[in-house]
PDB file of C-alpha atoms in Angstrom:
ATOM      1  CA  MET A   1       0.376 -23.909   7.186  1.00 78.00           C
ATOM      2  CA  LYS A   2       2.767 -23.183   4.257  1.00 89.00           C
ATOM      3  CA  LEU A   3       1.194 -21.070   1.411  1.00 92.00           C
ATOM      4  CA  SER A   4       1.616 -23.907  -1.113  1.00 92.00           C
ATOM      5  CA  GLN A   5      -0.678 -26.346   1.102  1.00 93.00           C
ATOM      6  CA  GLN A   6      -3.635 -23.824   1.806  1.00 95.00           C
ATOM      7  CA  THR A   7      -6.482 -24.068  -0.683  1.00 96.00           C
ATOM      8  CA  LEU A   8      -7.294 -21.187  -2.798  1.00 96.00           C
ATOM      9  CA  ASN A   9     -10.215 -20.068  -0.630  1.00 95.00           C
ATOM     10  CA  GLU A  10      -8.030 -20.064   2.536  1.00 95.00           C
ATOM     11  CA  LEU A  11      -5.135 -18.091   0.524  1.00 94.00           C
ATOM     12  CA  VAL A  12      -7.503 -15.341  -0.610  1.00 93.00           C
ATOM     13  CA  SER A  13      -9.494 -15.380   2.712  1.00 93.00           C
ATOM     14  CA  SER A  14      -6.216 -14.526   4.584  1.00 91.00           C
ATOM     15  CA  ASN A  15      -5.437 -11.743   2.003  1.00 90.00           C
ATOM     16  CA  PHE A  16      -7.719 -10.553  -0.581  1.00 90.00           C
ATOM     17  CA  GLN A  17      -4.793  -9.082  -2.727  1.00 87.00           C
ATOM     18  CA  TYR A  18      -3.509 -12.435  -3.220  1.00 92.00           C
ATOM     19  CA  ALA A  19      -6.514 -12.935  -5.797  1.00 94.00           C
ATOM     20  CA  SER A  20      -5.029 -10.486  -8.173  1.00 90.00           C
ATOM     21  CA  VAL A  21      -1.478 -11.890  -7.568  1.00 90.00           C
ATOM     22  CA  LEU A  22      -2.950 -15.412  -8.628  1.00 94.00           C
ATOM     23  CA  ASP A  23      -4.802 -14.098 -11.587  1.00 92.00           C
ATOM     24  CA  ARG A  24      -1.502 -12.681 -13.018  1.00 89.00           C
ATOM     25  CA  PHE A  25      -0.388 -16.298 -13.221  1.00 93.00           C
ATOM     26  CA  GLY A  26      -3.644 -17.242 -14.811  1.00 93.00           C
ATOM     27  CA  ILE A  27      -5.212 -18.999 -11.669  1.00 95.00           C
ATOM     28  CA  ALA A  28      -8.877 -17.833 -11.103  1.00 94.00           C
ATOM     29  CA  PHE A  29      -9.254 -18.485  -7.447  1.00 95.00           C
ATOM     30  CA  TYR A  30     -12.949 -18.964  -7.572  1.00 93.00           C
ATOM     31  CA  GLU A  31     -12.597 -21.842 -10.452  1.00 94.00           C
ATOM     32  CA  HIS A  32     -10.395 -23.852  -7.932  1.00 94.00           C
ATOM     33  CA  PRO A  33     -11.626 -22.716  -4.358  1.00 93.00           C
ATOM     34  CA  GLU A  34     -11.051 -26.345  -2.580  1.00 96.00           C
ATOM     35  CA  ASN A  35      -7.734 -27.110  -4.408  1.00 96.00           C
ATOM     36  CA  THR A  36      -4.530 -26.229  -2.805  1.00 96.00           C
ATOM     37  CA  LEU A  37      -2.141 -23.992  -4.584  1.00 97.00           C
ATOM     38  CA  GLN A  38       0.310 -26.699  -5.172  1.00 96.00           C
ATOM     39  CA  GLN A  39      -2.557 -28.908  -6.591  1.00 96.00           C
ATOM     40  CA  VAL A  40      -3.497 -26.239  -9.119  1.00 96.00           C
ATOM     41  CA  CYS A  41       0.021 -25.667 -10.150  1.00 96.00           C
ATOM     42  CA  ASN A  42       0.577 -29.098 -10.869  1.00 96.00           C
ATOM     43  CA  GLN A  43      -2.826 -29.028 -12.619  1.00 95.00           C
ATOM     44  CA  LYS A  44      -1.793 -26.200 -14.924  1.00 95.00           C
ATOM     45  CA  GLY A  45       1.781 -27.029 -15.270  1.00 95.00           C
ATOM     46  CA  LEU A  46       2.861 -24.016 -13.347  1.00 95.00           C
ATOM     47  CA  GLN A  47       6.296 -23.437 -11.369  1.00 94.00           C
ATOM     48  CA  ILE A  48       5.225 -22.418  -7.991  1.00 95.00           C
ATOM     49  CA  ASN A  49       8.140 -20.628  -6.756  1.00 94.00           C
ATOM     50  CA  PRO A  50       7.528 -17.473  -8.745  1.00 90.00           C
ATOM     51  CA  ILE A  51       4.232 -17.289  -7.281  1.00 94.00           C
ATOM     52  CA  LEU A  52       5.054 -18.028  -3.993  1.00 94.00           C
ATOM     53  CA  LYS A  53       7.708 -15.152  -4.188  1.00 88.00           C
ATOM     54  CA  SER A  54       4.792 -12.514  -5.751  1.00 88.00           C
ATOM     55  CA  LEU A  55       2.507 -13.728  -2.856  1.00 89.00           C
ATOM     56  CA  GLU A  56       5.025 -12.947  -0.205  1.00 85.00           C
ATOM     57  CA  LEU A  57       5.922  -9.570  -1.908  1.00 77.00           C
ATOM     58  CA  THR A  58       2.489  -8.478  -1.815  1.00 72.00           C
ATOM     59  CA  GLN A  59       2.186  -4.938  -0.048  1.00 49.00           C
ATOM     60  CA  ASN A  60       0.463  -1.566  -0.288  1.00 46.00           C
ATOM     61  CA  ILE A  61       1.813   1.758  -1.764  1.00 44.00           C
ATOM     62  CA  GLY A  62       3.617   3.528   1.108  1.00 48.00           C
ATOM     63  CA  ASN A  63       4.161   7.203   1.690  1.00 51.00           C
ATOM     64  CA  GLU A  64       7.923   6.674   0.982  1.00 56.00           C
ATOM     65  CA  GLU A  65       6.946   6.422  -2.895  1.00 68.00           C
ATOM     66  CA  VAL A  66       5.355   9.874  -2.646  1.00 67.00           C
ATOM     67  CA  LYS A  67       8.755  11.316  -1.280  1.00 71.00           C
ATOM     68  CA  SER A  68      10.663   9.793  -3.983  1.00 84.00           C
ATOM     69  CA  LEU A  69       8.466  10.954  -6.637  1.00 87.00           C
ATOM     70  CA  SER A  70       8.690  14.490  -5.524  1.00 88.00           C
ATOM     71  CA  LYS A  71      12.597  14.687  -6.243  1.00 90.00           C
ATOM     72  CA  ILE A  72      12.294  13.252  -9.844  1.00 92.00           C
ATOM     73  CA  SER A  73      12.068  15.612 -12.852  1.00 93.00           C
ATOM     74  CA  ALA A  74       8.822  16.336 -14.516  1.00 94.00           C
ATOM     75  CA  LYS A  75      10.202  14.204 -17.861  1.00 94.00           C
ATOM     76  CA  MET A  76      10.615  11.153 -15.593  1.00 95.00           C
ATOM     77  CA  LEU A  77       7.326  11.873 -13.634  1.00 95.00           C
ATOM     78  CA  VAL A  78       5.529  11.677 -17.092  1.00 96.00           C
ATOM     79  CA  GLU A  79       7.050   8.183 -17.705  1.00 96.00           C
ATOM     80  CA  TYR A  80       6.179   6.756 -14.367  1.00 95.00           C
ATOM     81  CA  LEU A  81       2.540   8.188 -14.642  1.00 96.00           C
ATOM     82  CA  ARG A  82       2.510   6.194 -18.344  1.00 96.00           C
ATOM     83  CA  LYS A  83       3.702   3.118 -16.861  1.00 95.00           C
ATOM     84  CA  ALA A  84       1.121   3.553 -14.156  1.00 95.00           C
ATOM     85  CA  HIS A  85      -1.700   3.960 -17.051  1.00 97.00           C
ATOM     86  CA  ALA A  86      -0.514   1.157 -18.926  1.00 97.00           C
ATOM     87  CA  LEU A  87      -0.911  -0.917 -15.578  1.00 95.00           C
ATOM     88  CA  PHE A  88      -4.155   0.012 -15.375  1.00 96.00           C
ATOM     89  CA  MET A  89      -5.334  -0.588 -18.824  1.00 96.00           C
ATOM     90  CA  LYS A  90      -3.725  -3.892 -19.314  1.00 95.00           C
ATOM     91  CA  ASP A  91      -3.747  -5.508 -15.830  1.00 94.00           C
ATOM     92  CA  ARG A  92      -5.963  -4.044 -13.166  1.00 95.00           C
ATOM     93  CA  LEU A  93      -9.040  -2.989 -15.099  1.00 96.00           C
ATOM     94  CA  PRO A  94      -9.489  -6.386 -16.921  1.00 96.00           C
ATOM     95  CA  TYR A  95      -8.935  -8.180 -13.575  1.00 96.00           C
ATOM     96  CA  LEU A  96     -11.688  -6.250 -12.167  1.00 96.00           C
ATOM     97  CA  ASN A  97     -13.908  -6.526 -14.837  1.00 96.00           C
ATOM     98  CA  ARG A  98     -13.444 -10.428 -14.893  1.00 96.00           C
ATOM     99  CA  LEU A  99     -14.150 -10.603 -11.179  1.00 96.00           C
ATOM    100  CA  VAL A 100     -17.252  -8.763 -11.677  1.00 96.00           C
ATOM    101  CA  GLN A 101     -18.640 -10.766 -14.680  1.00 96.00           C
ATOM    102  CA  HIS A 102     -18.349 -14.074 -12.238  1.00 95.00           C
ATOM    103  CA  LEU A 103     -20.741 -12.662  -9.684  1.00 94.00           C
ATOM    104  CA  ASP A 104     -24.139 -14.382  -9.552  1.00 88.00           C
ATOM    105  CA  PHE A 105     -26.724 -11.687 -10.259  1.00 80.00           C
ATOM    106  CA  LYS A 106     -29.436 -14.200  -9.480  1.00 79.00           C
ATOM    107  CA  THR A 107     -28.354 -14.317  -5.896  1.00 77.00           C
ATOM    108  CA  ASN A 108     -28.258 -10.210  -5.649  1.00 85.00           C
ATOM    109  CA  PRO A 109     -29.249  -7.844  -8.270  1.00 88.00           C
ATOM    110  CA  ILE A 110     -26.134  -5.378  -7.787  1.00 92.00           C
ATOM    111  CA  ALA A 111     -24.139  -8.098  -9.610  1.00 94.00           C
ATOM    112  CA  LYS A 112     -25.822  -6.979 -12.777  1.00 94.00           C
ATOM    113  CA  ASP A 113     -25.623  -3.417 -12.087  1.00 94.00           C
ATOM    114  CA  LEU A 114     -21.784  -4.087 -11.504  1.00 96.00           C
ATOM    115  CA  GLN A 115     -21.604  -6.068 -14.621  1.00 96.00           C
ATOM    116  CA  ILE A 116     -22.683  -3.084 -16.671  1.00 95.00           C
ATOM    117  CA  LEU A 117     -21.093  -0.125 -14.660  1.00 95.00           C
ATOM    118  CA  VAL A 118     -17.716  -1.639 -14.225  1.00 96.00           C
ATOM    119  CA  PRO A 119     -16.994  -2.019 -18.291  1.00 96.00           C
ATOM    120  CA  LEU A 120     -18.590   1.681 -18.805  1.00 95.00           C
ATOM    121  CA  PHE A 121     -16.291   3.123 -16.128  1.00 95.00           C
ATOM    122  CA  ALA A 122     -13.466   1.044 -17.675  1.00 96.00           C
ATOM    123  CA  GLU A 123     -14.084   2.498 -21.116  1.00 95.00           C
ATOM    124  CA  ASP A 124     -14.516   6.050 -19.964  1.00 93.00           C
ATOM    125  CA  PHE A 125     -11.198   6.060 -18.107  1.00 94.00           C
ATOM    126  CA  ILE A 126      -9.079   4.472 -20.977  1.00 96.00           C
ATOM    127  CA  ASN A 127     -10.405   7.348 -23.078  1.00 95.00           C
ATOM    128  CA  HIS A 128      -9.683  10.016 -20.229  1.00 92.00           C
ATOM    129  CA  ILE A 129      -6.159   8.220 -20.061  1.00 95.00           C
ATOM    130  CA  HIS A 130      -5.590   8.584 -23.854  1.00 96.00           C
ATOM    131  CA  GLU A 131      -6.550  12.119 -23.906  1.00 93.00           C
ATOM    132  CA  GLU A 132      -4.488  12.921 -20.866  1.00 93.00           C
ATOM    133  CA  GLU A 133      -1.320  11.449 -22.556  1.00 96.00           C
ATOM    134  CA  ASP A 134      -2.003  13.161 -25.887  1.00 93.00           C
ATOM    135  CA  THR A 135      -2.439  16.420 -24.393  1.00 90.00           C
ATOM    136  CA  LEU A 136      -1.203  17.276 -21.027  1.00 92.00           C
ATOM    137  CA  PHE A 137       1.581  14.797 -20.994  1.00 94.00           C
ATOM    138  CA  ALA A 138       2.732  15.791 -24.736  1.00 91.00           C
ATOM    139  CA  TYR A 139       2.543  19.383 -23.723  1.00 90.00           C
ATOM    140  CA  ILE A 140       4.978  18.902 -20.525  1.00 92.00           C
ATOM    141  CA  LEU A 141       7.344  16.998 -22.717  1.00 92.00           C
ATOM    142  CA  GLN A 142       7.579  19.554 -25.484  1.00 87.00           C
ATOM    143  CA  LEU A 143       8.012  22.287 -22.461  1.00 89.00           C
ATOM    144  CA  ASN A 144      10.723  19.820 -21.271  1.00 89.00           C
ATOM    145  CA  THR A 145      12.568  19.712 -24.595  1.00 86.00           C
ATOM    146  CA  VAL A 146      12.201  23.426 -25.597  1.00 81.00           C
ATOM    147  CA  ASN A 147      13.272  24.497 -22.202  1.00 80.00           C
ATOM    148  CA  HIS A 148      16.826  22.401 -22.667  1.00 75.00           C
ATOM    149  CA  ALA A 149      17.141  23.331 -26.563  1.00 71.00           C
ATOM    150  CA  ASP A 150      17.095  26.435 -29.083  1.00 66.00           C
ATOM    151  CA  CYS A 151      13.643  26.956 -30.735  1.00 63.00           C
ATOM    152  CA  ARG A 152      12.118  29.661 -32.746  1.00 62.00           C
ATOM    153  CA  TRP A 153      10.182  32.114 -30.611  1.00 57.00           C
ATOM    154  CA  GLY A 154       7.069  31.951 -32.775  1.00 61.00           C
ATOM    155  CA  ASP A 155       6.541  28.274 -32.302  1.00 63.00           C
ATOM    156  CA  LEU A 156       7.011  28.672 -28.478  1.00 61.00           C
ATOM    157  CA  TYR A 157       4.297  31.339 -28.391  1.00 67.00           C
ATOM    158  CA  GLN A 158       2.042  29.063 -30.300  1.00 71.00           C
ATOM    159  CA  MET A 159       2.617  26.312 -27.876  1.00 70.00           C
ATOM    160  CA  VAL A 160       1.689  27.930 -24.679  1.00 70.00           C
ATOM    161  CA  GLU A 161      -1.109  29.855 -26.124  1.00 71.00           C
ATOM    162  CA  LYS A 162      -2.777  26.634 -27.329  1.00 71.00           C
ATOM    163  CA  TYR A 163      -2.329  24.924 -24.032  1.00 75.00           C
ATOM    164  CA  ALA A 164      -1.886  26.123 -20.189  1.00 79.00           C
ATOM    165  CA  ILE A 165      -1.001  23.909 -17.275  1.00 85.00           C
ATOM    166  CA  ALA A 166      -3.540  25.900 -15.279  1.00 79.00           C
ATOM    167  CA  HIS A 167      -6.375  24.934 -17.508  1.00 77.00           C
ATOM    168  CA  PHE A 168      -5.308  21.210 -17.633  1.00 81.00           C
ATOM    169  CA  ALA A 169      -5.124  21.367 -13.685  1.00 78.00           C
ATOM    170  CA  ASP A 170      -8.666  22.784 -13.180  1.00 74.00           C
ATOM    171  CA  ASP A 171     -10.174  20.436 -15.629  1.00 72.00           C
ATOM    172  CA  HIS A 172      -8.450  17.556 -13.880  1.00 70.00           C
ATOM    173  CA  GLU A 173      -9.901  18.583 -10.474  1.00 64.00           C
ATOM    174  CA  THR A 174     -13.397  17.990 -12.206  1.00 57.00           C
ATOM    175  CA  HIS A 175     -12.579  14.390 -13.157  1.00 56.00           C
ATOM    176  CA  ASP A 176     -11.021  13.119  -9.621  1.00 58.00           C
ATOM    177  CA  ASP A 177     -13.771  11.167  -8.637  1.00 73.00           C
ATOM    178  CA  GLU A 178     -14.345   8.954 -11.414  1.00 79.00           C
ATOM    179  CA  MET A 179     -15.632   5.774  -9.283  1.00 88.00           C
ATOM    180  CA  LYS A 180     -18.562   7.746  -7.825  1.00 89.00           C
ATOM    181  CA  GLY A 181     -21.256   5.682  -9.767  1.00 91.00           C
ATOM    182  CA  ILE A 182     -19.711   2.588  -8.529  1.00 93.00           C
ATOM    183  CA  ARG A 183     -19.417   3.468  -4.945  1.00 91.00           C
ATOM    184  CA  ASP A 184     -22.949   4.902  -4.755  1.00 92.00           C
ATOM    185  CA  ILE A 185     -24.440   1.244  -6.275  1.00 93.00           C
ATOM    186  CA  THR A 186     -22.267  -0.477  -3.506  1.00 93.00           C
ATOM    187  CA  ARG A 187     -23.336   1.858  -0.941  1.00 91.00           C
ATOM    188  CA  GLY A 188     -19.789   2.565  -0.053  1.00 90.00           C
ATOM    189  CA  TYR A 189     -18.655  -0.780  -0.396  1.00 92.00           C
ATOM    190  CA  ILE A 190     -20.925  -2.458   1.969  1.00 91.00           C
ATOM    191  CA  LEU A 191     -21.030  -5.891   1.492  1.00 90.00           C
ATOM    192  CA  PRO A 192     -24.402  -7.743   0.754  1.00 85.00           C
ATOM    193  CA  ASP A 193     -26.053 -10.006   3.228  1.00 83.00           C
ATOM    194  CA  HIS A 194     -24.179 -13.556   3.439  1.00 83.00           C
ATOM    195  CA  ALA A 195     -21.777 -12.361   0.684  1.00 88.00           C
ATOM    196  CA  GLY A 196     -19.353 -14.886  -0.257  1.00 91.00           C
ATOM    197  CA  LEU A 197     -15.650 -14.831  -0.738  1.00 95.00           C
ATOM    198  CA  LEU A 198     -15.891 -13.609  -4.447  1.00 95.00           C
ATOM    199  CA  TRP A 199     -18.042 -10.740  -3.161  1.00 95.00           C
ATOM    200  CA  GLN A 200     -15.702  -9.958  -0.589  1.00 95.00           C
ATOM    201  CA  VAL A 201     -12.658 -10.042  -3.115  1.00 96.00           C
ATOM    202  CA  VAL A 202     -14.667  -7.757  -5.534  1.00 96.00           C
ATOM    203  CA  TYR A 203     -15.537  -5.170  -3.068  1.00 95.00           C
ATOM    204  CA  ALA A 204     -11.769  -5.189  -1.550  1.00 94.00           C
ATOM    205  CA  GLU A 205     -10.563  -4.877  -5.065  1.00 94.00           C
ATOM    206  CA  LEU A 206     -12.698  -1.999  -5.946  1.00 95.00           C
ATOM    207  CA  GLN A 207     -11.500  -0.377  -2.963  1.00 92.00           C
ATOM    208  CA  VAL A 208      -7.912  -0.897  -3.560  1.00 91.00           C
ATOM    209  CA  PHE A 209      -8.301   0.310  -7.169  1.00 94.00           C
ATOM    210  CA  GLU A 210     -10.025   3.352  -5.888  1.00 92.00           C
ATOM    211  CA  LYS A 211      -7.378   4.147  -3.496  1.00 89.00           C
ATOM    212  CA  GLU A 212      -4.798   3.616  -6.251  1.00 91.00           C
ATOM    213  CA  LEU A 213      -6.630   6.144  -8.438  1.00 91.00           C
ATOM    214  CA  GLN A 214      -6.508   8.680  -5.585  1.00 88.00           C
ATOM    215  CA  PHE A 215      -2.880   8.068  -5.153  1.00 90.00           C
ATOM    216  CA  HIS A 216      -2.522   8.879  -8.907  1.00 91.00           C
ATOM    217  CA  ALA A 217      -4.471  11.991  -8.646  1.00 90.00           C
ATOM    218  CA  HIS A 218      -2.553  13.119  -5.903  1.00 88.00           C
ATOM    219  CA  VAL A 219       0.713  12.564  -7.655  1.00 92.00           C
ATOM    220  CA  GLU A 220      -0.580  14.515 -10.697  1.00 93.00           C
ATOM    221  CA  ASN A 221      -2.132  17.301  -8.926  1.00 89.00           C
ATOM    222  CA  HIS A 222       0.620  17.888  -5.992  1.00 90.00           C
ATOM    223  CA  ILE A 223       3.702  16.722  -7.825  1.00 93.00           C
ATOM    224  CA  LEU A 224       3.482  16.814 -11.547  1.00 94.00           C
ATOM    225  CA  PHE A 225       1.318  20.081 -12.012  1.00 93.00           C
ATOM    226  CA  PRO A 226       3.720  22.216  -9.824  1.00 94.00           C
ATOM    227  CA  LYS A 227       6.656  20.806 -11.715  1.00 94.00           C
ATOM    228  CA  ALA A 228       5.155  21.444 -15.039  1.00 93.00           C
ATOM    229  CA  LEU A 229       4.109  24.986 -14.225  1.00 92.00           C
ATOM    230  CA  VAL A 230       7.704  25.682 -13.491  1.00 92.00           C
ATOM    231  CA  LEU A 231       8.674  24.323 -16.675  1.00 90.00           C
ATOM    232  CA  GLU A 232       5.976  26.311 -18.324  1.00 89.00           C
ATOM    233  CA  LYS A 233       7.102  29.496 -16.398  1.00 89.00           C
ATOM    234  CA  LEU A 234      10.815  29.017 -17.892  1.00 88.00           C
ATOM    235  CA  VAL A 235       9.620  28.603 -21.308  1.00 84.00           C
ATOM    236  CA  LYS A 236       7.550  31.938 -20.916  1.00 82.00           C
ATOM    237  CA  GLU A 237      10.722  33.772 -19.730  1.00 84.00           C
ATOM    238  CA  LYS A 238      12.348  32.155 -22.752  1.00 78.00           C
ATOM    239  CA  ILE A 239       9.730  33.430 -25.240  1.00 76.00           C
ATOM    240  CA  ALA A 240      10.050  36.903 -23.496  1.00 76.00           C
ATOM    241  CA  ARG A 241      13.996  37.006 -23.941  1.00 77.00           C
ATOM    242  CA  LEU A 242      13.820  35.623 -27.723  1.00 68.00           C
ATOM    243  CA  SER A 243      11.083  38.072 -28.472  1.00 67.00           C
ATOM    244  CA  LEU A 244      13.100  41.344 -27.514  1.00 70.00           C
ATOM    245  CA  LEU A 245      15.912  40.039 -29.998  1.00 64.00           C
ATOM    246  CA  ASN A 246      13.385  40.021 -32.736  1.00 59.00           C
TER     247      ASN A 246
END
């Protein structure tokens, strides 16, 4: 059966990730479960072709992305990670929160826990993102700039004394399991008895988001930090040379 002629329940049941695609177009599958995609598009005045194309393109992150990221500069990697942060804050986290808020806590008390914990997690995670961008990312971009331009050695010395990639890396390791609380409450994402489609989508999306965070952390820990350490080493060598001239 064509995707356009399937009900939203049928679509999402066949691939839970379709729910997030529909959400980006302003379609909440749980509000129109028995309507076909074509019917919902007609009701909302939406063009169906862009939606169908997005559904067909839905796929998971693969190993090829890791290989390609390892080949780019630290500066470009920071820009890539900033875009990922923006996606988390503007798309993924609001979507997860909307899903969770529609769970019926009268049928399962875990819903109430998730409705409290997910927004708290989102707030903490967003604060972590802002702190990381204002300190670590800013420092790496400074290292990149001074490595390719003339600068007073005193300014360079103060910069590397204030920050250190090794310290950032150690601190980052302690924040790599942000979703432990959610994982514990859901008992490792084991669905409640008689869980409906919305519960299935919520648990699937939480697991997808956790995998996205793990991938993000892998990129930072195993690709960004090694590149940043090389930059920092070059800047320290530059400081040593400049100090001899003064």
